[in-house]
XYZ file of N, CA and C in Angstrom:
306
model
N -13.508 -5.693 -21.643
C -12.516 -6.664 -21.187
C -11.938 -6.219 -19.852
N -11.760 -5.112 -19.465
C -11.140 -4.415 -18.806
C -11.833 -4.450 -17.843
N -13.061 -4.047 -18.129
C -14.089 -4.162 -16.772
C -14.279 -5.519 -16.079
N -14.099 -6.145 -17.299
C -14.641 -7.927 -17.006
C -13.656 -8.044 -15.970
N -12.779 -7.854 -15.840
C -11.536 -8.524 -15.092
C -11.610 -7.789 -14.272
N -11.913 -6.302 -14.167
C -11.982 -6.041 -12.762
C -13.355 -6.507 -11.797
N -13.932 -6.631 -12.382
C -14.994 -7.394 -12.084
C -14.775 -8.507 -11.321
N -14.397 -9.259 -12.351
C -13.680 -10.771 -11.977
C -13.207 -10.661 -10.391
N -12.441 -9.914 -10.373
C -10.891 -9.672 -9.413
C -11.952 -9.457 -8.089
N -12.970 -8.416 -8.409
C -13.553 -8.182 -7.302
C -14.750 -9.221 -6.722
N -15.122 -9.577 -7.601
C -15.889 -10.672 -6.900
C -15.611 -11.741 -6.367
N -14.284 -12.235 -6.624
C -13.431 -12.981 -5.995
C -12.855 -12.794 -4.659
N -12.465 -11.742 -5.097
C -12.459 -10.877 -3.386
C -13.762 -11.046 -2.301
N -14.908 -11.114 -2.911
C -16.177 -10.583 -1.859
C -16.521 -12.445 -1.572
N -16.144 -13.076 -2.735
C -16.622 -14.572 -2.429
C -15.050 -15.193 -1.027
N -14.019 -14.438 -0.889
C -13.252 -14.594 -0.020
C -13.560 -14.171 1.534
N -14.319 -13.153 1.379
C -14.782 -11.968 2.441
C -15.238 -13.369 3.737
N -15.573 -14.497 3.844
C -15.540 -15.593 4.824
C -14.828 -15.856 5.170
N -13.629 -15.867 4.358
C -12.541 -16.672 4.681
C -11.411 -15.442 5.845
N -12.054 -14.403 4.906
C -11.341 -13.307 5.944
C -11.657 -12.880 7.212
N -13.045 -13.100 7.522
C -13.493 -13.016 8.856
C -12.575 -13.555 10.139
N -11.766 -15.046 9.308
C -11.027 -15.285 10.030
C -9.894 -14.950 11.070
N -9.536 -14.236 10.107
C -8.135 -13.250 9.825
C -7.972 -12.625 11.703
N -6.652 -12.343 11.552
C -6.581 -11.283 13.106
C -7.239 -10.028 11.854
N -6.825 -9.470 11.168
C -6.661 -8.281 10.880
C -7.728 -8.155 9.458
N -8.887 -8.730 8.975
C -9.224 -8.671 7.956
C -9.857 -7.880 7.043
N -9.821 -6.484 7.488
C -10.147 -5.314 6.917
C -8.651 -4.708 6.438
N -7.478 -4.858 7.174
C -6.057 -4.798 6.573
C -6.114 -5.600 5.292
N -6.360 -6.718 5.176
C -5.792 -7.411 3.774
C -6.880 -7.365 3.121
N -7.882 -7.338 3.111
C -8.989 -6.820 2.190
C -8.751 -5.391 1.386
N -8.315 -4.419 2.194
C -7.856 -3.189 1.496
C -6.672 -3.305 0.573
N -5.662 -4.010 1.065
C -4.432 -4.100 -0.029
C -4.914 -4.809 -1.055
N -5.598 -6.015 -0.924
C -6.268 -6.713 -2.384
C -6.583 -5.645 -2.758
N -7.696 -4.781 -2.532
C -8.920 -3.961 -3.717
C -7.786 -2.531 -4.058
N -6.759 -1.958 -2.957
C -5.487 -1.051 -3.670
C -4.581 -2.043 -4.968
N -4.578 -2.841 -4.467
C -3.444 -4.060 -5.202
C -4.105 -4.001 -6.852
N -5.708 -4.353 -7.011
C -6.075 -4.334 -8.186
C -6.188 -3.018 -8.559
N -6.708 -2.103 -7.852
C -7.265 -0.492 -8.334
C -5.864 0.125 -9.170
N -4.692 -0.225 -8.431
C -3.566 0.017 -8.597
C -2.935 -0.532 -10.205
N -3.383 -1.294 -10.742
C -2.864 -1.774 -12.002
C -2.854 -0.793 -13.292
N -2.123 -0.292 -13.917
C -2.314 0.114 -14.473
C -3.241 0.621 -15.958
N -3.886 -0.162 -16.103
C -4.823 -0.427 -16.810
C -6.367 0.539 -16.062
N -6.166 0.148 -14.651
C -7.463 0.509 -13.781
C -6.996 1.856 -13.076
N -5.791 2.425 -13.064
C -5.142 3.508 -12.201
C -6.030 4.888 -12.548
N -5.919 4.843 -13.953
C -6.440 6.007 -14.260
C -8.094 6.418 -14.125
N -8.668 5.287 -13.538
C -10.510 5.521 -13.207
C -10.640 6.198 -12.009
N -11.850 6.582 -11.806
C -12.307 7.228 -10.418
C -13.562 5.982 -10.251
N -12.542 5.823 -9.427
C -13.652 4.403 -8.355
C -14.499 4.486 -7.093
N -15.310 4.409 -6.871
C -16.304 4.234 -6.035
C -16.620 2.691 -5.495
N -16.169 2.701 -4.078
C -16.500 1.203 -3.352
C -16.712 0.838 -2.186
N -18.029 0.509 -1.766
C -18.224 0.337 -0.529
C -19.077 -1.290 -0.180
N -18.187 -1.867 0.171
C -18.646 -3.487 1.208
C -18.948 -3.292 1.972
N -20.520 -3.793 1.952
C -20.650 -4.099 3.821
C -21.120 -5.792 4.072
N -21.151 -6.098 5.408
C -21.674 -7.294 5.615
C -22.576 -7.229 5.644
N -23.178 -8.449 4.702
C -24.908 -8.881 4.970
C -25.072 -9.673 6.455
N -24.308 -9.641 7.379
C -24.956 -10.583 8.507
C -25.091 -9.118 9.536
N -24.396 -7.866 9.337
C -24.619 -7.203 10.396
C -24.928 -5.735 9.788
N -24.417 -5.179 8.629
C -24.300 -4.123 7.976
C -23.674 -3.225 7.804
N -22.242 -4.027 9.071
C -20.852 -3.055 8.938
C -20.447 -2.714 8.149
N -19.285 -1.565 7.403
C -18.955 -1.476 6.220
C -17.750 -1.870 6.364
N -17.235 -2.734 5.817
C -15.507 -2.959 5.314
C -15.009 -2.546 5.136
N -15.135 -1.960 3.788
C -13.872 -1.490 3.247
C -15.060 -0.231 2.242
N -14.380 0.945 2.298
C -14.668 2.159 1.666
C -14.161 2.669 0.879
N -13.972 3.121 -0.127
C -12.837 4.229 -1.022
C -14.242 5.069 -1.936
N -14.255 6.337 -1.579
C -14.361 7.018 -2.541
C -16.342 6.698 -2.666
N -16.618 6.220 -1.278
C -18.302 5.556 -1.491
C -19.132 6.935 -1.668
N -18.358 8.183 -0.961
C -19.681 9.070 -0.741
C -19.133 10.159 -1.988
N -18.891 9.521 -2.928
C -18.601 10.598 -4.535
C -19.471 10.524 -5.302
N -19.617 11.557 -5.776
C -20.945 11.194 -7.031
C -20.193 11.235 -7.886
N -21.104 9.951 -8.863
C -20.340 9.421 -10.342
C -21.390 10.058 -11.503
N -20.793 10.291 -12.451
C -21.901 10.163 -13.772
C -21.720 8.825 -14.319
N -22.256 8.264 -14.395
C -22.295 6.953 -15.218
C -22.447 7.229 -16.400
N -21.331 6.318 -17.094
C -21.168 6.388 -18.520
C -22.494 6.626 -19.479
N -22.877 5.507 -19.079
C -24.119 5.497 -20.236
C -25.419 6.702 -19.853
N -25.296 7.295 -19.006
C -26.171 8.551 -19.076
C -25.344 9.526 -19.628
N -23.893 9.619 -19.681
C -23.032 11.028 -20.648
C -23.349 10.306 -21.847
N -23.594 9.146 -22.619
C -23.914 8.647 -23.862
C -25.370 9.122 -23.898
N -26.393 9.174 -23.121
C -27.534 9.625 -23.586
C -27.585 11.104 -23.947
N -26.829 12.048 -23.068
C -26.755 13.644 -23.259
C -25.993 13.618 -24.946
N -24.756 13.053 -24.937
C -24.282 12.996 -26.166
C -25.418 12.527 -27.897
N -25.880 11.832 -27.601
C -27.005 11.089 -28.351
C -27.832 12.173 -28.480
N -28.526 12.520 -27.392
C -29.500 13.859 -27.830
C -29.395 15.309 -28.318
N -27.826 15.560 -27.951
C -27.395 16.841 -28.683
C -26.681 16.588 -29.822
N -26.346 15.342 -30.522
C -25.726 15.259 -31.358
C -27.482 15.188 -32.712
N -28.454 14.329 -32.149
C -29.893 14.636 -32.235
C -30.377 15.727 -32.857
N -30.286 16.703 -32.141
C -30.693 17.874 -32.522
C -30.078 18.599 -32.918
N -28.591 18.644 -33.125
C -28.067 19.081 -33.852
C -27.866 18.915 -35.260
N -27.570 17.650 -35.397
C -28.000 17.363 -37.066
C -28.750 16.435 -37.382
N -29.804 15.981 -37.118
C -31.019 15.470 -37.192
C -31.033 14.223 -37.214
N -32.605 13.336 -36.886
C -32.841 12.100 -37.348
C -32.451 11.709 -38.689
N -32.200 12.417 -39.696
C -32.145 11.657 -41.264
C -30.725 11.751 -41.799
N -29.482 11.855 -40.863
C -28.378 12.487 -41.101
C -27.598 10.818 -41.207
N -27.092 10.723 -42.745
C -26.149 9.705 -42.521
C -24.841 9.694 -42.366
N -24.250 8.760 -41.677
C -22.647 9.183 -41.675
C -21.918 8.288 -43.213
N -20.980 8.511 -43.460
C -20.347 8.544 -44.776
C -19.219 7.798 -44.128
N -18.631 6.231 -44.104
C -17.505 5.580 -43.788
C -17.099 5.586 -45.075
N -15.516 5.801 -45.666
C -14.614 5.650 -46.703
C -13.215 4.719 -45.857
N -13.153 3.588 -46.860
C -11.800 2.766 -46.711
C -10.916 3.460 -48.176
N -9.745 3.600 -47.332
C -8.915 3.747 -48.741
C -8.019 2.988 -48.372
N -6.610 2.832 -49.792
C -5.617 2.095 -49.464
C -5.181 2.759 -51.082
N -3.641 1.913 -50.414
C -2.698 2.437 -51.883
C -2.492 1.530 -52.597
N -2.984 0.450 -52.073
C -2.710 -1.257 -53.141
C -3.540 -1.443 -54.696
């Protein structure tokens, strides 16, 4: 959900990126949008990586954090998956219990 919307937020932004060309200043208000959302609390606590450029020339816009290396989630889920793997095997079931006092 969380992603969706930042998602959202940002592609909205990049489908604006015409309208900003206009602008005197449009690398100024392009940055406060993408601080403005990064900034929410919900999204504060990620390490973000972002770099726009134009497809008509290949300038870059707007930057934060482009030249960081990320691990992407779903490759720390594959390391996790394979040592959890070999540690207690293909035939290992997990055991869910519901209780209650009713």
């Amino acid at each position: 959900m969380l992603r969706s919307r930042f998602l959202a937020s940002l592609i909205c932004i990049l489908l604006a990126l015409p309208l900003q060309a206009a602008a005197a200043k449009p690398h100024v208000s392009l940055k406060k949008q993408i601080e403005t959302i990064l900034s929410q609390p919900d999204l504060a606590r990620g390490f973000w990586g972002i770099e726009i450029a134009s497809l008509a020339n290949g300038k870059v816009l707007y930057s934060f954090n482009a030249d960081k290396l990320f691990t992407p989630a779903s490759n720390t889920k594959l390391f996790t998956t394979a040592a959890a793997l070999a540690l207690i095997g293909p035939d290992y079931k997990f055991r869910t219990t519901i209780e209650t006092d009713c």
